[in-house]
mmCIF file of C-alpha atoms in Angstrom:
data_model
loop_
_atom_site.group_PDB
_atom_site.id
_atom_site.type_symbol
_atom_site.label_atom_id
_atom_site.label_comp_id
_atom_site.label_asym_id
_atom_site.label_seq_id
_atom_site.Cartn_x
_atom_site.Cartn_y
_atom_site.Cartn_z
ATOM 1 C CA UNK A 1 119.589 273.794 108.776
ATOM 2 C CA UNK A 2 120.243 270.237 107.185
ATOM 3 C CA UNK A 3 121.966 270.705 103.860
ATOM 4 C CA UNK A 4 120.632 266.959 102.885
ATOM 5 C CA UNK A 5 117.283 267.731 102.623
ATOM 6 C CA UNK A 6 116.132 270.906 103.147
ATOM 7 C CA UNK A 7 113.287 272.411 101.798
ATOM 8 C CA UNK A 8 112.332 271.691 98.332
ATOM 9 C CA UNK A 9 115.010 269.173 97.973
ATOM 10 C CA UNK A 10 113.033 267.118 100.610
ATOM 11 C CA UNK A 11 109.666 268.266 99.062
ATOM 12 C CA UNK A 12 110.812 266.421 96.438
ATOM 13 C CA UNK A 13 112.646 263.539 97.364
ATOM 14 C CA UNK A 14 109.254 262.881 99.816
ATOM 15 C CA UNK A 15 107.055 262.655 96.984
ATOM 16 C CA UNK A 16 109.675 260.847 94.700
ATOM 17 C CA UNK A 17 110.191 258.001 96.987
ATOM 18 C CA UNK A 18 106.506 257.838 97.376
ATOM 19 C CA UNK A 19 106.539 257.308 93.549
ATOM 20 C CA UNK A 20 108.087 254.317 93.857
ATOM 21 C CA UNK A 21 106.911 252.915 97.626
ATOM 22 C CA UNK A 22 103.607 253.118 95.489
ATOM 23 C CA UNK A 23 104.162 251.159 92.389
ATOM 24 C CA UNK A 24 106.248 248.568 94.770
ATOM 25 C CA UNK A 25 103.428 248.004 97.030
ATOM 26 C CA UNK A 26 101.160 247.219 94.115
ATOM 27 C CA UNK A 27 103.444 244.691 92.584
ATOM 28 C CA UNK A 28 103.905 243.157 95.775
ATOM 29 C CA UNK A 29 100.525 242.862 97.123
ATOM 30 C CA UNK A 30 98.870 241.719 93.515
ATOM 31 C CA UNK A 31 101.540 239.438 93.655
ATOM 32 C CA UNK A 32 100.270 237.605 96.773
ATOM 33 C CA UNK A 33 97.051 237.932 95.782
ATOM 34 C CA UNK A 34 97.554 235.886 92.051
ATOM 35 C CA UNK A 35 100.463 233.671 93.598
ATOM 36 C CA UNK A 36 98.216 232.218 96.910
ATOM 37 C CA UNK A 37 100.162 230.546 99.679
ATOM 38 C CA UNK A 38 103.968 230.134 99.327
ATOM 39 C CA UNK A 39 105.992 227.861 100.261
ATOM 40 C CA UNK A 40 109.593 228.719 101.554
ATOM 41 C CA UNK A 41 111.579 227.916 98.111
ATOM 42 C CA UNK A 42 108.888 229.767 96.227
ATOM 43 C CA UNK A 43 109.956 232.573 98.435
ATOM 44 C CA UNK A 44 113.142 232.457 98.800
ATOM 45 C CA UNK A 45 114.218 232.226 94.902
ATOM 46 C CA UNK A 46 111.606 235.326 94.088
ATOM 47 C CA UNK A 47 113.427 237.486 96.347
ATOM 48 C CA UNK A 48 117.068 235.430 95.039
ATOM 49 C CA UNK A 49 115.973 236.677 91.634
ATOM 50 C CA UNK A 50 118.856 239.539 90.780
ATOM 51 C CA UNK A 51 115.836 242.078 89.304
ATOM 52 C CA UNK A 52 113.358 241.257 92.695
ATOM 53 C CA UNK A 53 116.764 241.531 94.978
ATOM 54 C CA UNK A 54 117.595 245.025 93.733
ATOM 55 C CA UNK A 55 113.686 246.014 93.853
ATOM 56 C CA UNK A 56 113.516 245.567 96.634
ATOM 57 C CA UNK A 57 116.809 246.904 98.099
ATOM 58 C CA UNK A 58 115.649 250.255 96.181
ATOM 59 C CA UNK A 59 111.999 250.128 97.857
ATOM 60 C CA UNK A 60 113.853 250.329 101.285
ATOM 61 C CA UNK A 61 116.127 253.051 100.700
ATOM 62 C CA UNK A 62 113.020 254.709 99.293
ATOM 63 C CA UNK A 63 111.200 253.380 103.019
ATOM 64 C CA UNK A 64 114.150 254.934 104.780
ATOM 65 C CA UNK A 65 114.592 258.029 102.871
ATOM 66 C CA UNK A 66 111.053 258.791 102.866
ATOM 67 C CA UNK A 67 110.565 257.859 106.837
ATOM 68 C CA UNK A 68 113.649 260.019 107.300
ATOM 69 C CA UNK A 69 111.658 262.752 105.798
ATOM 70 C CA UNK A 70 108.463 262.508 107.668
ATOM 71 C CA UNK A 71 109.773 262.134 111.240
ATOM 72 C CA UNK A 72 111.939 264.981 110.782
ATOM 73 C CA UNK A 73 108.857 266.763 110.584
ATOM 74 C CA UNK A 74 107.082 264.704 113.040
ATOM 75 C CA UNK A 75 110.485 265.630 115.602
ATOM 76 C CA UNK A 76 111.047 269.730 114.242
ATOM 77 C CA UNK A 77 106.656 269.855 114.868
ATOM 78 C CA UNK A 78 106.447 268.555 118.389
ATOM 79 C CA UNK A 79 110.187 268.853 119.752
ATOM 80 C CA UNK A 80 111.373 272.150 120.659
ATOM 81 C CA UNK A 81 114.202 272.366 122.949
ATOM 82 C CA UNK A 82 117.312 272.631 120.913
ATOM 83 C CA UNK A 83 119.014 269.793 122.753
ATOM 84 C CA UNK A 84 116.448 267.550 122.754
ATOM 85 C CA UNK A 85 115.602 267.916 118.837
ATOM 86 C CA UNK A 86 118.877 266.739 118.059
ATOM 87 C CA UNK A 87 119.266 263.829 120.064
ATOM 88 C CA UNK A 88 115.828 263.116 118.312
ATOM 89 C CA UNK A 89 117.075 262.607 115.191
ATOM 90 C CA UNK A 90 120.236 261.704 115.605
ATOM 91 C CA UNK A 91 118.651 258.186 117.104
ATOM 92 C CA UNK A 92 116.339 258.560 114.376
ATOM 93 C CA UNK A 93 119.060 258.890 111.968
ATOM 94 C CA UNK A 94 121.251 256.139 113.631
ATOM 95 C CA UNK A 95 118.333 253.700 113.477
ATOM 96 C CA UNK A 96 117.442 254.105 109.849
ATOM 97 C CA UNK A 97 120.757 253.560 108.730
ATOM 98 C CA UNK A 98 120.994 250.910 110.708
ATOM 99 C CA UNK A 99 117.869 249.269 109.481
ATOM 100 C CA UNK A 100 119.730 250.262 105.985
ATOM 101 C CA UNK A 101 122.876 248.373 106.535
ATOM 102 C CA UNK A 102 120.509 244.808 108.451
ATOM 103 C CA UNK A 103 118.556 244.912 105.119
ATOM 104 C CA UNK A 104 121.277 244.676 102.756
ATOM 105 C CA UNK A 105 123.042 242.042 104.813
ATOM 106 C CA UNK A 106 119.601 240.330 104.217
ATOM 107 C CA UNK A 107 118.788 240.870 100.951
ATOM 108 C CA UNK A 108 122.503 240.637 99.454
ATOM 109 C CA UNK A 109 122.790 237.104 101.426
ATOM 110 C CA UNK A 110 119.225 235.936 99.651
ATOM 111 C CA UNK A 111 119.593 236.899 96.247
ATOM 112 C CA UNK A 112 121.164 234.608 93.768
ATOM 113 C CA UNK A 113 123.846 236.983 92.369
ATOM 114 C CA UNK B 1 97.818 272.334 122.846
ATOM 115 C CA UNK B 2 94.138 271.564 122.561
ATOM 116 C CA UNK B 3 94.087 267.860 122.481
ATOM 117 C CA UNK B 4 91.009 266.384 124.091
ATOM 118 C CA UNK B 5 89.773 264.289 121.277
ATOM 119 C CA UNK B 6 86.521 263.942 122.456
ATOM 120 C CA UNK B 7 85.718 267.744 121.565
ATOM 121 C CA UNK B 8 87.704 268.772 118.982
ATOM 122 C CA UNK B 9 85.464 268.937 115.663
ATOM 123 C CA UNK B 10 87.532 268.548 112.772
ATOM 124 C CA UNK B 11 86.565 268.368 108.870
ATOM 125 C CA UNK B 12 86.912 265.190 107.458
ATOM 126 C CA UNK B 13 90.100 266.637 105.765
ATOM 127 C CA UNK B 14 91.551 267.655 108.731
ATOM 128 C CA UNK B 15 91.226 264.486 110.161
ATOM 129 C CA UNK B 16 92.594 262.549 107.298
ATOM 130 C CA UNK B 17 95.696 264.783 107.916
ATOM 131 C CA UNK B 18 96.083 263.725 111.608
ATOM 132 C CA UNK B 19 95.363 259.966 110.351
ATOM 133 C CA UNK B 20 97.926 259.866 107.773
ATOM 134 C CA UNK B 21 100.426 261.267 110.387
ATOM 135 C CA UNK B 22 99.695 258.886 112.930
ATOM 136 C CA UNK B 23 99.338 256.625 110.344
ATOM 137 C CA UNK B 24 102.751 257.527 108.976
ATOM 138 C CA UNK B 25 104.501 257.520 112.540
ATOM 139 C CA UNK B 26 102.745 253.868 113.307
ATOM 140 C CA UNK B 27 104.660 252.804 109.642
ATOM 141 C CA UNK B 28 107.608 253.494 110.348
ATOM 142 C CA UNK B 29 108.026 251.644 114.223
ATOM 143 C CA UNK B 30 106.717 248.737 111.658
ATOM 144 C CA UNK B 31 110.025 249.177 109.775
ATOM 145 C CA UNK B 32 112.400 247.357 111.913
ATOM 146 C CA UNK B 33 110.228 244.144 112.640
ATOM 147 C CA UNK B 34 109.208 243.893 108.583
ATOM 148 C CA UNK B 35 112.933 243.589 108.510
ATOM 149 C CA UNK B 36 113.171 240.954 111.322
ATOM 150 C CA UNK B 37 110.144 239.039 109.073
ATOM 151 C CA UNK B 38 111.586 239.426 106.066
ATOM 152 C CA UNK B 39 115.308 237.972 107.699
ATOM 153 C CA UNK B 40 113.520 235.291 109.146
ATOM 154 C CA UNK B 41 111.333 234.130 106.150
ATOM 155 C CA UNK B 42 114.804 234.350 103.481
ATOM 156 C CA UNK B 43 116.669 232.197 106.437
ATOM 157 C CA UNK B 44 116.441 228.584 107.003
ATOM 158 C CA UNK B 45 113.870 225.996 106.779
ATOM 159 C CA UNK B 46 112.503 226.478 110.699
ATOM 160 C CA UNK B 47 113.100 230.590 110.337
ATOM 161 C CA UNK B 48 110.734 230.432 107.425
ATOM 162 C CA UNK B 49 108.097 228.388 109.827
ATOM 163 C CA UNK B 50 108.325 230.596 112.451
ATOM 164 C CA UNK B 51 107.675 233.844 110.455
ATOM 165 C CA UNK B 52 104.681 232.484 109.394
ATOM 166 C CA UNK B 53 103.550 231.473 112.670
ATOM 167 C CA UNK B 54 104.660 234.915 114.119
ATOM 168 C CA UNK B 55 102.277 236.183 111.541
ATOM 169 C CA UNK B 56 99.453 233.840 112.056
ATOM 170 C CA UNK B 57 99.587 233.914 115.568
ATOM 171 C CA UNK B 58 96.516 235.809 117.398
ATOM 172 C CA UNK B 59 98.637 239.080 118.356
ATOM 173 C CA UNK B 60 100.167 239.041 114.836
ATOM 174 C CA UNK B 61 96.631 238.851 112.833
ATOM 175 C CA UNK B 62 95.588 241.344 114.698
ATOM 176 C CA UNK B 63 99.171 243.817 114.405
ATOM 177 C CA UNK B 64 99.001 243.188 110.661
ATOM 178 C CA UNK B 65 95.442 243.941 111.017
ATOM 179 C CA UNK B 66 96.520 247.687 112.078
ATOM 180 C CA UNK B 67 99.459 247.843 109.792
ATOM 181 C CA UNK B 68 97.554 247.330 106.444
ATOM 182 C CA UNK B 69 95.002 249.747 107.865
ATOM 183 C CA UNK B 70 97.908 252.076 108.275
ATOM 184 C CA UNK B 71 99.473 251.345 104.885
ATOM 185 C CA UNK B 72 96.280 251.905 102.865
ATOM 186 C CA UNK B 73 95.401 255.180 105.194
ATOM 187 C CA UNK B 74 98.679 256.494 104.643
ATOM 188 C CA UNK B 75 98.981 255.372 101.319
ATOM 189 C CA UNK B 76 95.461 256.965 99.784
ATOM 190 C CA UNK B 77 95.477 259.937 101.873
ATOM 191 C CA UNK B 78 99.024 260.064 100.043
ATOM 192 C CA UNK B 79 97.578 260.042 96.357
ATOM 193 C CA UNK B 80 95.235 262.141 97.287
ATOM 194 C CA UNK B 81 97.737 264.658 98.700
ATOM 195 C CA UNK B 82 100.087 264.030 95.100
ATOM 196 C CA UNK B 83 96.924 265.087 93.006
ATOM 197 C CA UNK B 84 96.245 268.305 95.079
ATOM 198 C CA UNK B 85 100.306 268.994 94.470
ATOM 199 C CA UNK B 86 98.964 269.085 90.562
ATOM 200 C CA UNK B 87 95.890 270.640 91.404
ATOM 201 C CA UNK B 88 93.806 268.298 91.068
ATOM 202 C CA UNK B 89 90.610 267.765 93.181
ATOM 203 C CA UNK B 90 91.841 271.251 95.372
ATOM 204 C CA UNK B 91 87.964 272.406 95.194
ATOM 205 C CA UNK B 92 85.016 271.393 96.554
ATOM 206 C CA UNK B 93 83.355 269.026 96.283
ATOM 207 C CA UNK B 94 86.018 266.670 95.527
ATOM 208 C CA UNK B 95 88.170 268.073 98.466
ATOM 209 C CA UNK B 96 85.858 266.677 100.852
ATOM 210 C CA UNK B 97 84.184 263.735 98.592
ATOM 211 C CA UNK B 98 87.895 262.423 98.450
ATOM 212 C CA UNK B 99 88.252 262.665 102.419
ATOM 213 C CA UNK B 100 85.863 260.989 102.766
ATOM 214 C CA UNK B 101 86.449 257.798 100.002
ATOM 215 C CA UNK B 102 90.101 257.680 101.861
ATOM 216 C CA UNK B 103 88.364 257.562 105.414
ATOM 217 C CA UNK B 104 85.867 254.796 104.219
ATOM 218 C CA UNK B 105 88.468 252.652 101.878
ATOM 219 C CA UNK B 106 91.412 252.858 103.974
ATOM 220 C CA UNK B 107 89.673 250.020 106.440
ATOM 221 C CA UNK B 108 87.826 248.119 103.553
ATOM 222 C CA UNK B 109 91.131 247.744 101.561
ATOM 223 C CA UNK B 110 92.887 246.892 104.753
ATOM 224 C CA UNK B 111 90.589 243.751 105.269
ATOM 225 C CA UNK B 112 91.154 242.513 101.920
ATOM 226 C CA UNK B 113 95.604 242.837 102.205
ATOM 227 C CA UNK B 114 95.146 241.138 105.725
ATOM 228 C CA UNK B 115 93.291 238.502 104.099
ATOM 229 C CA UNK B 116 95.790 238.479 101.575
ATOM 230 C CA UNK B 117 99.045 238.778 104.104
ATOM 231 C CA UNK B 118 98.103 236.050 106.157
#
């Protein structure tokens, strides 16, 4: 039994991150909707902004953490055979931090800090 | 498991729950290229061009399409599941009016963020 998010502790966490996936994804989107069409510098220094860098660093660790969460179920629902379950999400593990670490080369090599 | 989809008869509750699975699972294979997009469209003068035509392009309209449907399935079906966790809208007839508003919304909202995206 996973000690990093078992039980309530992911209850939590799942609905937590979902918090803040939320209120992200309504900034973001309302933001292309006032802004229109962007051209690349337009882009590039929102996202080189320090605040809009670290926003969005935080809305993918709250992406990961809360994918993390819902696959595991996804994998422990349909995946049975001991064996198998674990070399489920141990790929899914390895590819989520792995997404983790590609993002913050990208975002820390954006931003303007 | 009983899985032809052509007879099982589901609640619209029920099949919001499969939906925002599916949804869920379809999400989260989206993480790696939003990544790749994102990479490509903070990168150099040419990246930045071809993100946007990756997401212009006939088979991206039409993945983005999906994705927002996803998102806003996924996403309402989501609030709605948060409010039941304070107990709100657990009896009928909101139980099944909200089904129902997230069912019908999820694709209308989706139109508008495609729009929007691309």
């Amino acid at each position: 039994m996973s000690r990093q998010a078992s039980g309530l502790q992911a209850w939590f966490l799942q609905r937590l991150s979902a918090v803040y996936l939320l209120l992200f994804v309504v900034y973001f989107f309302t933001s292309l909707l006032v802004h229109g069409d962007f051209i690349l510098y337009e882009w590039q220094e929102w996202f080189a902004h320090p605040v809009m860098t670290i926003a969005t660093w935080l809305f993918f660790v709250a992406l990961l953490l809360h994918a993390w969460i819902g696959i595991r179920d996804v994998v422990i629902d349909y995946i049975h055979p001991p064996a198998i379950r674990l070399l489920f999400l141990s790929l899914l593990m390895l590819l989520l931090t792995g997404c983790g670490v590609w993002m913050s080369f990208v975002l820390i090599t954006a931003s303007a800090f | 498991m009983h899985l032809n989809l052509l007879q099982i008869r589901l609640p619209p509750a029920g099949w919001l729950s499969i939906l925002h699975r599916v949804s869920g699972v379809f999400l989260f294979l989206a993480i790696p290229w939003l990544i790749y997009l994102l990479d490509l469209s903070l990168g150099s003068g040419e990246d930045f061009v071809h993100a946007t035509e990756l997401l212009q392009s006939p088979l991206g309209s039409a993945v983005i399409l999906v994705l927002m449907w996803a998102l806003c399935h996924h996403l309402l079906a989501g609030i709605r599941y948060l409010l039941m966790d304070i107990d709100v809208g657990v009896d009928a007839p909101i139980y099944t009016n909200s089904a129902w508003a997230v069912l019908i919304l999820s694709p209308a909202l989706a139109v508008l963020l495609t729009a929007v995206v691309l």
